[in-house]
mmCIF file of C-alpha atoms in Angstrom:
data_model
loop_
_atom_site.group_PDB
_atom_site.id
_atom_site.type_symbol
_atom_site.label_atom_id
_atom_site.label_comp_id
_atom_site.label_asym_id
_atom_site.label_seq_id
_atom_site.Cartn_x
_atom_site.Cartn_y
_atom_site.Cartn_z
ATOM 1 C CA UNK N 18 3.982 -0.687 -2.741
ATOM 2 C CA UNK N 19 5.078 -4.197 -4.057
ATOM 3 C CA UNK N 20 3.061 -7.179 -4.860
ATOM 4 C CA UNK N 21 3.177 -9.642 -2.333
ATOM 5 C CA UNK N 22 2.778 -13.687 -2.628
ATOM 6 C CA UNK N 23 -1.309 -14.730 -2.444
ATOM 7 C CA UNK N 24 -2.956 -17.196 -3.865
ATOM 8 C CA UNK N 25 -3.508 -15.880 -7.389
ATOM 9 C CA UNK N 26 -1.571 -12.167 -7.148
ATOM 10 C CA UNK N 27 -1.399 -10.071 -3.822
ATOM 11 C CA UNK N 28 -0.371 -6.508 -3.653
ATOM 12 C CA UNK N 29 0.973 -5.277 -1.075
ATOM 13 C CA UNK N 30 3.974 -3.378 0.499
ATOM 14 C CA UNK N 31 7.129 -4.120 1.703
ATOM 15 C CA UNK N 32 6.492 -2.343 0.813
ATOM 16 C CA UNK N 33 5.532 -1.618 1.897
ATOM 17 C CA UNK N 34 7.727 2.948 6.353
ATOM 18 C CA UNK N 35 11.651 14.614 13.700
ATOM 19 C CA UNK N 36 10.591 17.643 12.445
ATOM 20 C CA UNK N 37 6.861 17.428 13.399
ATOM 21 C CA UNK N 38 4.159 18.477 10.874
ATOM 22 C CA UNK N 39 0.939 18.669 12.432
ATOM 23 C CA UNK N 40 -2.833 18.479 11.352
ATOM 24 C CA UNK N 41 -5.810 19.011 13.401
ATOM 25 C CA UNK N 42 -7.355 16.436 15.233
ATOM 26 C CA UNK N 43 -10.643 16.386 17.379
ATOM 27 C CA UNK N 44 -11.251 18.833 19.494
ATOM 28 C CA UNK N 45 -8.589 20.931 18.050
ATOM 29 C CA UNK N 46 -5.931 19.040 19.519
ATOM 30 C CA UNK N 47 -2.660 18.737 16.929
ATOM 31 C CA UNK N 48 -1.370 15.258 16.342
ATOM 32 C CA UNK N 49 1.673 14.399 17.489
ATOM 33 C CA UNK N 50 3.469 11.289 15.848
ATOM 34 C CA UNK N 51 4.193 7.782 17.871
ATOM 35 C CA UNK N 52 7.471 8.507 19.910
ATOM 36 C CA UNK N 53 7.636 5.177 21.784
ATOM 37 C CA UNK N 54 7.773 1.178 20.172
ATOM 38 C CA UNK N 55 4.391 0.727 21.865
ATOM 39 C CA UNK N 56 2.747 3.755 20.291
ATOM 40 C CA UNK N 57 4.434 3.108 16.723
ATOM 41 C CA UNK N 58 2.619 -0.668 17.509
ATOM 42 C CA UNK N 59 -0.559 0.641 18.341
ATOM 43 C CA UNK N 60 -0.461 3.224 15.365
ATOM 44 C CA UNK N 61 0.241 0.495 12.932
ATOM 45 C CA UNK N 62 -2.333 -1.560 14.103
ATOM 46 C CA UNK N 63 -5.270 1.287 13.849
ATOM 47 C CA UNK N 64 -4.551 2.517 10.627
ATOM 48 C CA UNK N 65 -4.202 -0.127 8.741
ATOM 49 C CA UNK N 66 -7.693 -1.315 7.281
ATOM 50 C CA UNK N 67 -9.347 -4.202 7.750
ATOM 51 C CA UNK N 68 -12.387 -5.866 5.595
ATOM 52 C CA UNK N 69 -15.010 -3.938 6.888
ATOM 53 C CA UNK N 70 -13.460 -0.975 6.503
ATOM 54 C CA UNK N 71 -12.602 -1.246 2.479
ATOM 55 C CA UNK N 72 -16.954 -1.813 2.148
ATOM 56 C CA UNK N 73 -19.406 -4.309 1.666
ATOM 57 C CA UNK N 74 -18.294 -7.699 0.983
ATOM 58 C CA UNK N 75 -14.883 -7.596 1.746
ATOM 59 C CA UNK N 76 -13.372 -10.195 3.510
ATOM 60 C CA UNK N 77 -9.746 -11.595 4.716
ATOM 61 C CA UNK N 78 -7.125 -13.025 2.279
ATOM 62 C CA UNK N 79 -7.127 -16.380 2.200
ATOM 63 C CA UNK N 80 -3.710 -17.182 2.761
ATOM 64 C CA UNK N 81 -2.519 -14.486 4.725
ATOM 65 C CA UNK N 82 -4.541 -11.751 6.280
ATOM 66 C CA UNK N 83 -2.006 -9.617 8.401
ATOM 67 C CA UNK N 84 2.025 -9.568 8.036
ATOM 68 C CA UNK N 85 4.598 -7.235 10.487
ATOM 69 C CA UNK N 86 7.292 -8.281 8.441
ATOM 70 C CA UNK N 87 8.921 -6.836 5.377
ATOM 71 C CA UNK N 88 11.804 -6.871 3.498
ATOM 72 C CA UNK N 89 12.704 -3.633 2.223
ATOM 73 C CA UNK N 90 13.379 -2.493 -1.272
ATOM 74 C CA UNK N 91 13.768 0.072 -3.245
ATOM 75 C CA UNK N 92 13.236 0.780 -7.272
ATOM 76 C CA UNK N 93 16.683 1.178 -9.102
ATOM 77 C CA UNK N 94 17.480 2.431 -11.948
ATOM 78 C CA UNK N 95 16.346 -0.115 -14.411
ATOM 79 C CA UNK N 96 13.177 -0.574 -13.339
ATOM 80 C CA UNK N 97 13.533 -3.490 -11.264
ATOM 81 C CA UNK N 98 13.206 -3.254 -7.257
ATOM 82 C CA UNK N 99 15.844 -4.201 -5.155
ATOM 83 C CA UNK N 100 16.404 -5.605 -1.602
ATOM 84 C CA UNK N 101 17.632 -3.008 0.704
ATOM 85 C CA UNK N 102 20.959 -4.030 1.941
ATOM 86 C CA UNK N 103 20.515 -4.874 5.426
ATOM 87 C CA UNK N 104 23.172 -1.931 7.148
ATOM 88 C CA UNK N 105 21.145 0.500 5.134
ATOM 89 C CA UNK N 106 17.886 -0.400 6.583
ATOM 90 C CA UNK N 107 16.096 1.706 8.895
ATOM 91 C CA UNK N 108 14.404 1.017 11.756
ATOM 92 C CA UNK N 109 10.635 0.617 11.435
ATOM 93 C CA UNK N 110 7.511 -0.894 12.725
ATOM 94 C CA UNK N 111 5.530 -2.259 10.089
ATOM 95 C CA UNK N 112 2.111 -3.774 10.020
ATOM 96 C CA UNK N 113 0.047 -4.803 6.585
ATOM 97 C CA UNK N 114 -3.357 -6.341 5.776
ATOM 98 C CA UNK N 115 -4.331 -7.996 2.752
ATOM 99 C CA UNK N 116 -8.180 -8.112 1.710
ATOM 100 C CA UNK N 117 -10.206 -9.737 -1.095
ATOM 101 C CA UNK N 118 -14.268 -8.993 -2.851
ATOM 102 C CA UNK N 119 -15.172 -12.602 -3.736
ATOM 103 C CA UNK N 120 -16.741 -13.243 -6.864
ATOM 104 C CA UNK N 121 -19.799 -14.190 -7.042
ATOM 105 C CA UNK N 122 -20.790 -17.917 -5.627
ATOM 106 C CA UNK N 123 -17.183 -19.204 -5.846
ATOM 107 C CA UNK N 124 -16.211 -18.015 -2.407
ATOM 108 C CA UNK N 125 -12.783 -19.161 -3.821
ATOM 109 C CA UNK N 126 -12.408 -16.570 -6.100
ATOM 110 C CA UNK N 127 -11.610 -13.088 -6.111
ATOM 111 C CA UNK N 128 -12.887 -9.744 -8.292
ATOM 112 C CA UNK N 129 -11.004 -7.823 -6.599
ATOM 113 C CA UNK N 130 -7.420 -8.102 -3.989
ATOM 114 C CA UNK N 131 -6.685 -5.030 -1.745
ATOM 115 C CA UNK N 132 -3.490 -4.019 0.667
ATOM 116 C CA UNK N 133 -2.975 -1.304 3.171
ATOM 117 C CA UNK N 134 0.458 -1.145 4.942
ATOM 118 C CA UNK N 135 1.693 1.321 7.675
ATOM 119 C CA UNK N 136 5.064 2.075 8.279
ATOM 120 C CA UNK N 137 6.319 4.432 11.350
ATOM 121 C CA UNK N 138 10.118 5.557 10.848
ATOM 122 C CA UNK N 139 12.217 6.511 13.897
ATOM 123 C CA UNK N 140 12.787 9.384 12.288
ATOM 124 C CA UNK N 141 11.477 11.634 9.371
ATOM 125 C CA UNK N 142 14.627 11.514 6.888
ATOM 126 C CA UNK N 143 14.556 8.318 5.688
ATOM 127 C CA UNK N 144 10.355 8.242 5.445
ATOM 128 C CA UNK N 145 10.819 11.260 2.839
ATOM 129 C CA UNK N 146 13.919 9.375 1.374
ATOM 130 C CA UNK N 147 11.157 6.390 0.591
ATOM 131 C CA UNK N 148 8.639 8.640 -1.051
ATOM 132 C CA UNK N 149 11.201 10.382 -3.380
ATOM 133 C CA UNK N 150 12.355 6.731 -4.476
ATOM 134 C CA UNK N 151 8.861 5.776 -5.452
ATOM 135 C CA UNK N 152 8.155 8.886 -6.868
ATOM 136 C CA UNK N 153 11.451 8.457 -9.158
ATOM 137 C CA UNK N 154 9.952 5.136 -10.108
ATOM 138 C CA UNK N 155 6.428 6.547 -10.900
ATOM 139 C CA UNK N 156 8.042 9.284 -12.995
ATOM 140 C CA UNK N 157 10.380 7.174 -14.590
ATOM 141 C CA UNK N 158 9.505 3.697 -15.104
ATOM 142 C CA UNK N 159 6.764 2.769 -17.234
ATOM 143 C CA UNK N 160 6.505 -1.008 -16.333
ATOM 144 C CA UNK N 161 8.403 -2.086 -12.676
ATOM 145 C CA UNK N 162 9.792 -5.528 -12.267
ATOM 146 C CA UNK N 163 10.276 -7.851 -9.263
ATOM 147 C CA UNK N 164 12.232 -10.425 -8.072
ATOM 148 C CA UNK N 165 9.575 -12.598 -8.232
ATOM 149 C CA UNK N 166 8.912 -12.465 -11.682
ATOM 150 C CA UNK N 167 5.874 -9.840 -11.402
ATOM 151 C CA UNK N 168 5.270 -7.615 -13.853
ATOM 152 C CA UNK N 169 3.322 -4.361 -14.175
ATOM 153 C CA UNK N 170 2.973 -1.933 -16.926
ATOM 154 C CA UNK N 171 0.899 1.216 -18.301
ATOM 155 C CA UNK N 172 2.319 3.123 -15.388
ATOM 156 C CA UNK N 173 0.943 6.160 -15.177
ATOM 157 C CA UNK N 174 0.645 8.731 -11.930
ATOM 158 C CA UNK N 175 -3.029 10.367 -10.829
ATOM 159 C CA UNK N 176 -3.617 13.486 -9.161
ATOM 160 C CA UNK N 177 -4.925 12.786 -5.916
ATOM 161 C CA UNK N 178 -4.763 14.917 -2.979
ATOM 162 C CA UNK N 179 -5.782 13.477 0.728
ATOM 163 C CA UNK N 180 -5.640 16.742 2.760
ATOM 164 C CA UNK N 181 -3.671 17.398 6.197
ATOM 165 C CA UNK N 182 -0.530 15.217 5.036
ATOM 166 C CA UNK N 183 2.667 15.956 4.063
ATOM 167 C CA UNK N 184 3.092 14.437 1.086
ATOM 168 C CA UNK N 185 0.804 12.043 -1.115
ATOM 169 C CA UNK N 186 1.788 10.025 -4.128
ATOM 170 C CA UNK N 187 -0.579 8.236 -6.494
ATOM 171 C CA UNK N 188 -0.359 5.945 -9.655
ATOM 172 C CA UNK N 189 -2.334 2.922 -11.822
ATOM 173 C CA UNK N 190 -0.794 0.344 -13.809
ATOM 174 C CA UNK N 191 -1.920 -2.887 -15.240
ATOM 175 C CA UNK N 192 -1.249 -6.713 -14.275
ATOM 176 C CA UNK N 193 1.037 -7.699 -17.278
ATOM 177 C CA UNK N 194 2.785 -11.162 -15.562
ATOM 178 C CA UNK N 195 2.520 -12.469 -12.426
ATOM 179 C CA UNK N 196 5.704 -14.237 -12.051
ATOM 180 C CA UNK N 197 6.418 -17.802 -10.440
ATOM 181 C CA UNK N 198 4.599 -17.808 -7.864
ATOM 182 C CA UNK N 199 0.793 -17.752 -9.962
ATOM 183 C CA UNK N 200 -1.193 -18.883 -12.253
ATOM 184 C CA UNK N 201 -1.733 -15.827 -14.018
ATOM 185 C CA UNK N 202 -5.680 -15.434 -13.485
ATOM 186 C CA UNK N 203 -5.152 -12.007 -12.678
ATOM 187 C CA UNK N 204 -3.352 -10.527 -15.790
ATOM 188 C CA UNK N 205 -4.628 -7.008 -17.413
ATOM 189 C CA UNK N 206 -5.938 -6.486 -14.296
ATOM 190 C CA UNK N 207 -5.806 -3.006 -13.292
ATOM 191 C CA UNK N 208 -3.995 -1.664 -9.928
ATOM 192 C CA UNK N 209 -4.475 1.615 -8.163
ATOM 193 C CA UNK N 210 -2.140 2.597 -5.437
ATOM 194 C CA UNK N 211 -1.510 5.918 -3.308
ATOM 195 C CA UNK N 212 1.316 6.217 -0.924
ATOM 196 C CA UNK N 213 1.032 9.099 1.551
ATOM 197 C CA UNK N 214 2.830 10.315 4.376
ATOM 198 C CA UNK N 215 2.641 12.116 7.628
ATOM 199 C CA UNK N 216 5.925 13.056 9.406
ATOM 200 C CA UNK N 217 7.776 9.668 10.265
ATOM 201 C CA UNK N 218 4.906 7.121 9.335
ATOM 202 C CA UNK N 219 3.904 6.435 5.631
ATOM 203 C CA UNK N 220 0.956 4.747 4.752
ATOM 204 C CA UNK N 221 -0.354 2.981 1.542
ATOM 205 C CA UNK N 222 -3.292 1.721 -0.094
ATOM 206 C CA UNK N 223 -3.376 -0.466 -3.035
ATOM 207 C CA UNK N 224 -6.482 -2.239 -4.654
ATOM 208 C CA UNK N 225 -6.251 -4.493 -8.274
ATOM 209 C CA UNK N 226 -9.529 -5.290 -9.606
ATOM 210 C CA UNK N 227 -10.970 -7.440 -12.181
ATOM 211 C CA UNK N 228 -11.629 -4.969 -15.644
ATOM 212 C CA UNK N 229 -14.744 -6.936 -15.989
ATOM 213 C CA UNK N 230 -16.388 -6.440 -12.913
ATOM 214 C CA UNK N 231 -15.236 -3.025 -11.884
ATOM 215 C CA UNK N 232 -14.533 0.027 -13.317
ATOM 216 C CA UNK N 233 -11.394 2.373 -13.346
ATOM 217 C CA UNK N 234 -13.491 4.776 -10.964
ATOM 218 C CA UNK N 235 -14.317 2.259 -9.256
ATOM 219 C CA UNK N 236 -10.983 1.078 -8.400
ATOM 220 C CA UNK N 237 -9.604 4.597 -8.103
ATOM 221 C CA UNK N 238 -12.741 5.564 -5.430
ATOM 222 C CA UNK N 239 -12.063 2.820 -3.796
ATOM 223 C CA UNK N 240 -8.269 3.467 -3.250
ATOM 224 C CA UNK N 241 -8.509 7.293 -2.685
ATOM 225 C CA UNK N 242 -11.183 6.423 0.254
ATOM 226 C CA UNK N 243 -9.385 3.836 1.900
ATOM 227 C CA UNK N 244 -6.241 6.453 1.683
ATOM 228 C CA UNK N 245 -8.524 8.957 3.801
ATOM 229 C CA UNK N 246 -9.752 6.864 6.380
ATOM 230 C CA UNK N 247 -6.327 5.408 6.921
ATOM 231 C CA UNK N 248 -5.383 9.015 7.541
ATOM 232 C CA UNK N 249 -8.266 9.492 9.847
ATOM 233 C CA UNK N 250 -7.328 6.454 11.767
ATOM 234 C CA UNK N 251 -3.543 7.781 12.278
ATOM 235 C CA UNK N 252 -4.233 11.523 13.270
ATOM 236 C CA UNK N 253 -7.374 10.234 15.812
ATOM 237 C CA UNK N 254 -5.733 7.587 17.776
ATOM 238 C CA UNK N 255 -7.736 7.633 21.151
#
């Protein structure tokens, strides 16, 4: 998951996307992944969260609420993340929605800045190849860099489990620049993320909050919910 442009800092993917691996769905039916352009579409478009769906009081970013374009990258080595080069790029459908808690009167302002991003794969390789390059980074990198100048630090992985996927992959850090393209309003903020995926598609949740307003459990609930009902969304397509 990589911080996006917003008005003060956005995070969001470019992040932020077969063998078939199946869960139960209603009625004990097994879910069977998107197979067609039209059902990757209509995946995309139900599991990724809007306002109402992260609680009370959310509402649509302000300068962009819904993007099906990404540039992919990777983390490297040192730290920094890195434009996928464009032969090596798989083929994906990608959809991602950017949220924000406004604080207070100033309907201007934001506590708190929230992304989910869905990502269905034409096949399952290079969906697992994505998770064990942010895992690398999460194990390995204890501030990331971007292109854009943002910084975060304090990285540290969490223990979160969101049952009947294949693989899950959590991790906080804190708001230590935010680059060019801010003012910097948003620095020490903290950031929760989790990353999951089922077969082909991955799916991520990320949430920074103000320190002041919210709490770390607050920001980790938050995330961690989000993360389940994204899965409920995917595996319960009608």
């Amino acid at each position: 998951m990589i911080p996006g442009r917003r008005g003060s800092v956005r995070l969001g993917t470019s992040l932020v996307a077969l063998v078939l691996v199946t869960a139960c769905g209603s009625g004990g039916e097994e879910w069977a992944p998107p197979s067609t352009p039209a059902e990757a579409e209509k995946a995309t478009r139900s599991t990724a969260l809007t306002p109402e769906q992260w609680g009370h009081g959310f509402r649509r970013a302000q300068d962009l609420y819904e993007g099906s374009g990404s540039v992919p990258a990777r983390p490297g080595k040192d730290c920094m993340w890195h434009m996928t080069p464009k032969s090596e790029r798989p083929d994906a459908v990608v959809l991602s929605r950017y949220v924000r808690l406004p604080r207070g009167e100033d309907a201007g302002a934001s506590s708190a800045e929230a992304s989910t991003s869905v990502k269905v794969y034409d096949e399952v390789a290079p969906a697992r190849s994505w998770m064990d390059a942010l895992r690398g980074a999460v194990e390995r990198c204890t501030r990331w860099k971007y292109p854009t100048g943002h910084v975060y630090g304090d990285t540290r992985s969490l223990s979160v489990e969101v049952a009947g996927t294949d693989d899950v992959l959590a991790w906080a850090m804190t708001v230590e620049d935010t680059g060019d393209l801010d003012d910097g309003e948003t620095v020490g903020w903290r950031y929760v993320a989790v990353t999951t995926r089922k077969g082909k598609v991955v799916f991520s949740a990320g949430l920074t909050a103000d320190p002041d307003r919210h709490t770390p459990a607050w920001v980790r609930d938050r995330v961690v919910s989000a993360s389940k009902t994204m899965h409920e969304r995917l595996t319960h397509q009608d």
